[in-house]
Amino acid sequence: MIFDTHAHYDDEQFDTDREALLASFISAGIGNVVNVGASIDTSEKALELAHRYDFIYAAAGVHPSEVTELNEDSIRQIETMCDDDRCVAVGEIGLDYHWPEPEPDLQKKWFIRQLDIAREKKLPVIIHSRDAAADTMNIMKSEHAEEIGGVVHCFSYSKEIAAECVKMGFYIGIGGVLTFKNARKMREVVDQTPIEKLLLETDCPYLAPEPYRGKRNSSLYLPYVVKAMADIKGISEDEVIRITTDNAQRMYGLSEH
Ligand SMILES: [Zn+2]
């Protein structure tokens, strides 16, 4: 069964058919989903979904683009959510310099603060990092992220940076972009990274794989990513599914479930 390590089924794009869609997963070979929060509100919604569906787990955290909502009170809300036994990670947190706001210093401050929560709660982190490779690596090193562990999701950097992340014990999250024609850099990352360090993810409703690029994404399209990964690695699609699911269970601490 496929493990979708990063999805946003709380998104309003699923409002019309969420229940029917989620109900179709088991028969389509989708075994587990981690629904990831990006704000206080969506972290709460992720936990609601995780309580309603056995196969869904939640992550609680505030995305770098949303950190202006953070203060000590909202940090305490995240800490409380992390104590819920359906919460398996802190995320998504990190740095996103694609847009000028929020200013980098503010993003860094709350990235570090949320890394501290993960350390304290003994949960892995889901790192979102866009156009911010150097600062992300510097913070991961200075904060000893190797003691926390987790995934750099929707990985978009070079194979050299992927190797550094793997050396720190991190997993690399791979989604629909792998199927895009111009994804040479990402294919290099998948080729070079040991499959024991790769995770499957959708980031849905965003980043649908070919042939659905631009459409609403869902876990049902992950077999296209599996196929692309199997081709690069020269192994069967079943092997890709088995190993990446093991990886996800190990990272999220679900092996005993
Ligand atoms: Zn996401």
Tab-separated table of C-alpha atoms and ligand atoms in Angstrom:
chain	number	residue	atom	x	y	z
A	1	MET	CA	0.000	0.000	0.000
A	2	ILE	CA	1.188	3.498	-0.873
A	3	PHE	CA	1.938	5.976	1.952
A	4	ASP	CA	1.221	9.613	1.009
A	5	THR	CA	3.510	11.450	3.448
A	6	HIS	CA	2.265	14.978	2.687
A	7	ALA	CA	-1.256	16.042	1.733
A	8	HIS	CA	-3.712	18.860	2.428
A	9	TYR	CA	-7.186	17.295	2.345
A	10	ASP	CA	-8.475	20.131	4.523
A	11	ASP	CA	-8.131	22.382	1.431
A	12	GLU	CA	-11.371	23.854	0.117
A	13	GLN	CA	-10.684	22.291	-3.297
A	14	PHE	CA	-11.818	19.013	-1.684
A	15	ASP	CA	-15.011	20.438	-0.165
A	16	THR	CA	-17.282	19.028	-2.875
A	17	ASP	CA	-16.143	15.383	-2.757
A	18	ARG	CA	-13.776	14.911	0.224
A	19	GLU	CA	-15.629	12.006	1.797
A	20	ALA	CA	-16.130	10.024	-1.404
A	21	LEU	CA	-12.533	10.627	-2.444
A	22	LEU	CA	-11.050	9.487	0.879
A	23	ALA	CA	-13.373	6.473	0.925
A	24	SER	CA	-11.931	5.322	-2.404
A	25	PHE	CA	-8.317	5.171	-1.192
A	26	ILE	CA	-8.004	1.711	0.354
A	27	SER	CA	-9.326	-0.062	-2.751
A	28	ALA	CA	-7.000	2.103	-4.877
A	29	GLY	CA	-3.954	0.948	-2.900
A	30	ILE	CA	-3.469	4.091	-0.795
A	31	GLY	CA	-2.789	2.824	2.722
A	32	ASN	CA	-1.942	5.918	4.757
A	33	VAL	CA	-1.915	9.705	4.462
A	34	VAL	CA	-0.342	12.376	6.640
A	35	ASN	CA	-2.427	15.544	6.410
A	36	VAL	CA	-0.070	18.436	7.022
A	37	GLY	CA	-0.985	21.733	8.679
A	38	ALA	CA	0.267	25.046	7.285
A	39	SER	CA	-1.364	27.391	9.829
A	40	ILE	CA	-3.044	27.078	13.237
A	41	ASP	CA	-6.413	26.690	11.525
A	42	THR	CA	-5.333	24.024	9.032
A	43	SER	CA	-3.361	22.156	11.722
A	44	GLU	CA	-6.589	21.896	13.706
A	45	LYS	CA	-8.404	20.696	10.585
A	46	ALA	CA	-5.653	18.120	9.973
A	47	LEU	CA	-6.198	16.741	13.467
A	48	GLU	CA	-9.959	16.610	12.907
A	49	LEU	CA	-9.408	14.515	9.774
A	50	ALA	CA	-6.951	12.274	11.625
A	51	HIS	CA	-9.560	11.624	14.299
A	52	ARG	CA	-12.266	10.880	11.749
A	53	TYR	CA	-10.241	8.493	9.562
A	54	ASP	CA	-8.072	5.648	10.885
A	55	PHE	CA	-5.676	5.788	7.941
A	56	ILE	CA	-5.003	9.541	8.209
A	57	TYR	CA	-2.453	11.052	10.571
A	58	ALA	CA	-1.815	14.745	11.193
A	59	ALA	CA	1.124	17.135	11.369
A	60	ALA	CA	0.835	20.462	13.201
A	61	GLY	CA	2.894	23.507	12.325
A	62	VAL	CA	2.954	26.904	10.654
A	63	HIS	CA	4.286	27.360	7.101
A	64	PRO	CA	6.922	30.103	6.606
A	65	SER	CA	4.451	32.183	4.561
A	66	GLU	CA	2.002	32.199	7.506
A	67	VAL	CA	4.346	32.997	10.398
A	68	THR	CA	2.964	36.499	10.964
A	69	GLU	CA	0.131	34.760	12.879
A	70	LEU	CA	2.609	33.301	15.373
A	71	ASN	CA	3.125	34.523	18.923
A	72	GLU	CA	3.683	32.744	22.231
A	73	ASP	CA	-0.036	31.925	22.538
A	74	SER	CA	-0.282	30.306	19.123
A	75	ILE	CA	2.990	28.462	19.771
A	76	ARG	CA	1.331	26.955	22.833
A	77	GLN	CA	-1.583	25.850	20.608
A	78	ILE	CA	0.881	23.977	18.396
A	79	GLU	CA	2.479	22.374	21.441
A	80	THR	CA	-0.919	21.186	22.637
A	81	MET	CA	-1.746	19.763	19.194
A	82	CYS	CA	1.573	17.889	19.216
A	83	ASP	CA	0.477	16.086	22.383
A	84	ASP	CA	-2.449	14.540	20.487
A	85	ASP	CA	-1.560	10.944	19.682
A	86	ARG	CA	-2.831	11.343	16.082
A	87	CYS	CA	-0.147	14.017	15.512
A	88	VAL	CA	2.989	12.394	14.070
A	89	ALA	CA	5.146	15.401	13.082
A	90	VAL	CA	5.724	19.133	13.372
A	91	GLY	CA	5.070	20.760	10.009
A	92	GLU	CA	5.143	22.176	7.665
A	93	ILE	CA	7.804	24.603	8.864
A	94	GLY	CA	10.804	26.201	7.170
A	95	LEU	CA	11.809	29.055	4.898
A	96	ASP	CA	10.237	30.340	1.687
A	97	TYR	CA	12.009	33.235	-0.001
A	98	HIS	CA	9.981	33.002	-3.194
A	99	TRP	CA	7.907	35.978	-2.025
A	100	PRO	CA	9.381	39.047	-0.293
A	101	GLU	CA	7.103	38.635	2.757
A	102	PRO	CA	7.287	37.654	5.566
A	103	GLU	CA	10.805	39.009	5.993
A	104	PRO	CA	13.512	36.331	6.283
A	105	ASP	CA	14.430	37.169	9.890
A	106	LEU	CA	10.865	36.520	11.011
A	107	GLN	CA	10.720	33.251	9.052
A	108	LYS	CA	14.017	32.116	10.604
A	109	LYS	CA	12.887	32.950	14.127
A	110	TRP	CA	9.726	30.835	13.891
A	111	PHE	CA	11.445	28.030	11.971
A	112	ILE	CA	13.915	27.673	14.841
A	113	ARG	CA	11.181	27.972	17.460
A	114	GLN	CA	9.160	25.172	15.812
A	115	LEU	CA	12.276	22.987	15.494
A	116	ASP	CA	12.533	23.369	19.280
A	117	ILE	CA	8.947	22.131	19.687
A	118	ALA	CA	9.758	19.032	17.626
A	119	ARG	CA	12.845	18.350	19.712
A	120	GLU	CA	10.884	18.727	22.939
A	121	LYS	CA	7.948	16.596	21.741
A	122	LYS	CA	10.256	14.001	20.153
A	123	LEU	CA	8.512	14.336	16.779
A	124	PRO	CA	10.104	14.537	13.309
A	125	VAL	CA	9.811	17.767	11.303
A	126	ILE	CA	8.396	18.354	7.834
A	127	ILE	CA	10.557	21.064	6.309
A	128	HIS	CA	9.298	23.316	3.514
A	129	SER	CA	12.190	25.142	1.841
A	130	ARG	CA	11.898	27.169	-1.350
A	131	ASP	CA	14.579	29.467	-2.806
A	132	ALA	CA	16.247	29.354	0.599
A	133	ALA	CA	18.742	26.480	0.440
A	134	ALA	CA	21.700	28.179	2.144
A	135	ASP	CA	19.742	29.569	5.106
A	136	THR	CA	17.832	26.302	5.537
A	137	MET	CA	21.036	24.257	5.666
A	138	ASN	CA	22.670	26.756	8.033
A	139	ILE	CA	19.750	26.563	10.460
A	140	MET	CA	19.522	22.770	10.208
A	141	LYS	CA	23.210	22.583	11.100
A	142	SER	CA	23.275	25.223	13.846
A	143	GLU	CA	20.121	23.789	15.457
A	144	HIS	CA	21.407	20.204	15.170
A	145	ALA	CA	18.397	19.075	13.157
A	146	GLU	CA	20.095	15.678	12.848
A	147	GLU	CA	19.002	15.080	16.458
A	148	ILE	CA	15.374	15.752	15.449
A	149	GLY	CA	15.051	14.079	12.041
A	150	GLY	CA	12.340	14.395	9.450
A	151	VAL	CA	11.856	15.157	5.772
A	152	VAL	CA	12.699	17.970	3.396
A	153	HIS	CA	9.419	17.866	1.527
A	154	CYS	CA	8.827	18.669	-2.154
A	155	PHE	CA	12.588	18.689	-2.552
A	156	SER	CA	13.642	21.223	-5.207
A	157	TYR	CA	17.400	21.615	-4.708
A	158	SER	CA	20.526	20.014	-6.150
A	159	LYS	CA	21.788	16.494	-5.564
A	160	GLU	CA	24.624	17.951	-3.492
A	161	ILE	CA	22.167	19.517	-1.050
A	162	ALA	CA	20.111	16.306	-1.032
A	163	ALA	CA	23.266	14.431	-0.012
A	164	GLU	CA	23.846	16.869	2.868
A	165	CYS	CA	20.274	16.385	4.096
A	166	VAL	CA	20.614	12.604	3.906
A	167	LYS	CA	23.881	12.816	5.841
A	168	MET	CA	21.938	14.569	8.591
A	169	GLY	CA	19.526	11.622	8.646
A	170	PHE	CA	16.763	13.409	6.756
A	171	TYR	CA	14.446	11.905	4.181
A	172	ILE	CA	13.764	13.504	0.793
A	173	GLY	CA	10.099	14.009	-0.175
A	174	ILE	CA	9.342	13.296	-3.847
A	175	GLY	CA	6.082	14.141	-5.609
A	176	GLY	CA	4.513	14.894	-8.964
A	177	VAL	CA	7.347	17.135	-10.156
A	178	LEU	CA	9.394	13.970	-10.797
A	179	THR	CA	7.147	13.214	-13.788
A	180	PHE	CA	7.588	16.654	-15.408
A	181	LYS	CA	9.626	16.752	-18.614
A	182	ASN	CA	11.940	19.465	-17.252
A	183	ALA	CA	12.647	17.660	-13.969
A	184	ARG	CA	16.247	16.681	-14.789
A	185	LYS	CA	17.569	17.963	-11.445
A	186	MET	CA	14.970	16.015	-9.504
A	187	ARG	CA	15.666	12.816	-11.461
A	188	GLU	CA	19.344	13.225	-10.506
A	189	VAL	CA	18.352	13.569	-6.846
A	190	VAL	CA	16.253	10.377	-7.014
A	191	ASP	CA	18.999	8.548	-8.895
A	192	GLN	CA	21.642	9.444	-6.340
A	193	THR	CA	19.672	9.172	-3.089
A	194	PRO	CA	19.410	5.695	-1.532
A	195	ILE	CA	15.809	4.540	-1.882
A	196	GLU	CA	15.761	3.970	1.883
A	197	LYS	CA	15.791	7.783	2.221
A	198	LEU	CA	13.025	8.620	-0.288
A	199	LEU	CA	9.388	9.314	0.583
A	200	LEU	CA	6.332	9.587	-1.680
A	201	GLU	CA	4.155	12.658	-1.303
A	202	THR	CA	1.505	14.556	-3.229
A	203	ASP	CA	1.362	18.008	-1.574
A	204	CYS	CA	-2.190	17.843	-2.965
A	205	PRO	CA	-4.215	19.708	-4.126
A	206	TYR	CA	-1.010	21.093	-5.692
A	207	LEU	CA	1.614	19.609	-8.031
A	208	ALA	CA	-0.305	16.880	-9.853
A	209	PRO	CA	1.970	14.562	-11.867
A	210	GLU	CA	1.852	14.117	-15.635
A	211	PRO	CA	-0.577	13.504	-17.338
A	212	TYR	CA	-2.640	15.575	-14.870
A	213	ARG	CA	-0.208	18.478	-14.475
A	214	GLY	CA	-2.121	21.664	-13.555
A	215	LYS	CA	-5.210	19.762	-12.378
A	216	ARG	CA	-6.250	19.113	-8.781
A	217	ASN	CA	-3.884	16.517	-7.321
A	218	SER	CA	-4.761	13.641	-4.979
A	219	SER	CA	-3.127	10.513	-3.572
A	220	LEU	CA	-4.817	8.545	-6.368
A	221	TYR	CA	-2.202	9.945	-8.791
A	222	LEU	CA	0.796	8.692	-6.782
A	223	PRO	CA	1.187	5.577	-8.992
A	224	TYR	CA	2.545	7.928	-11.694
A	225	VAL	CA	5.286	9.041	-9.306
A	226	VAL	CA	5.921	5.421	-8.291
A	227	LYS	CA	6.357	4.486	-11.963
A	228	ALA	CA	8.832	7.342	-12.550
A	229	MET	CA	10.817	6.372	-9.447
A	230	ALA	CA	10.861	2.683	-10.397
A	231	ASP	CA	12.184	3.567	-13.879
A	232	ILE	CA	15.030	5.672	-12.436
A	233	LYS	CA	15.952	3.123	-9.769
A	234	GLY	CA	15.623	0.099	-12.089
A	235	ILE	CA	13.393	-1.773	-9.640
A	236	SER	CA	9.725	-2.803	-9.737
A	237	GLU	CA	6.868	-0.506	-8.789
A	238	ASP	CA	5.945	-2.930	-5.994
A	239	GLU	CA	9.450	-2.581	-4.542
A	240	VAL	CA	9.198	1.222	-4.652
A	241	ILE	CA	5.878	1.083	-2.801
A	242	ARG	CA	7.086	-1.405	-0.194
A	243	ILE	CA	10.322	0.443	0.595
A	244	THR	CA	8.913	4.005	0.607
A	245	THR	CA	6.041	2.877	2.871
A	246	ASP	CA	8.565	1.303	5.275
A	247	ASN	CA	10.503	4.580	5.190
A	248	ALA	CA	7.413	6.640	5.995
A	249	GLN	CA	6.406	4.385	8.889
A	250	ARG	CA	9.938	4.524	10.278
A	251	MET	CA	10.144	8.312	9.996
A	252	TYR	CA	6.710	8.969	11.517
A	253	GLY	CA	7.283	6.352	14.240
A	254	LEU	CA	4.354	4.192	13.107
A	255	SER	CA	6.159	0.887	12.696
A	256	GLU	CA	4.493	-0.581	15.785
A	257	HIS	CA	0.965	0.283	14.566
B	1	ZN	ZN	2.419	21.167	1.809
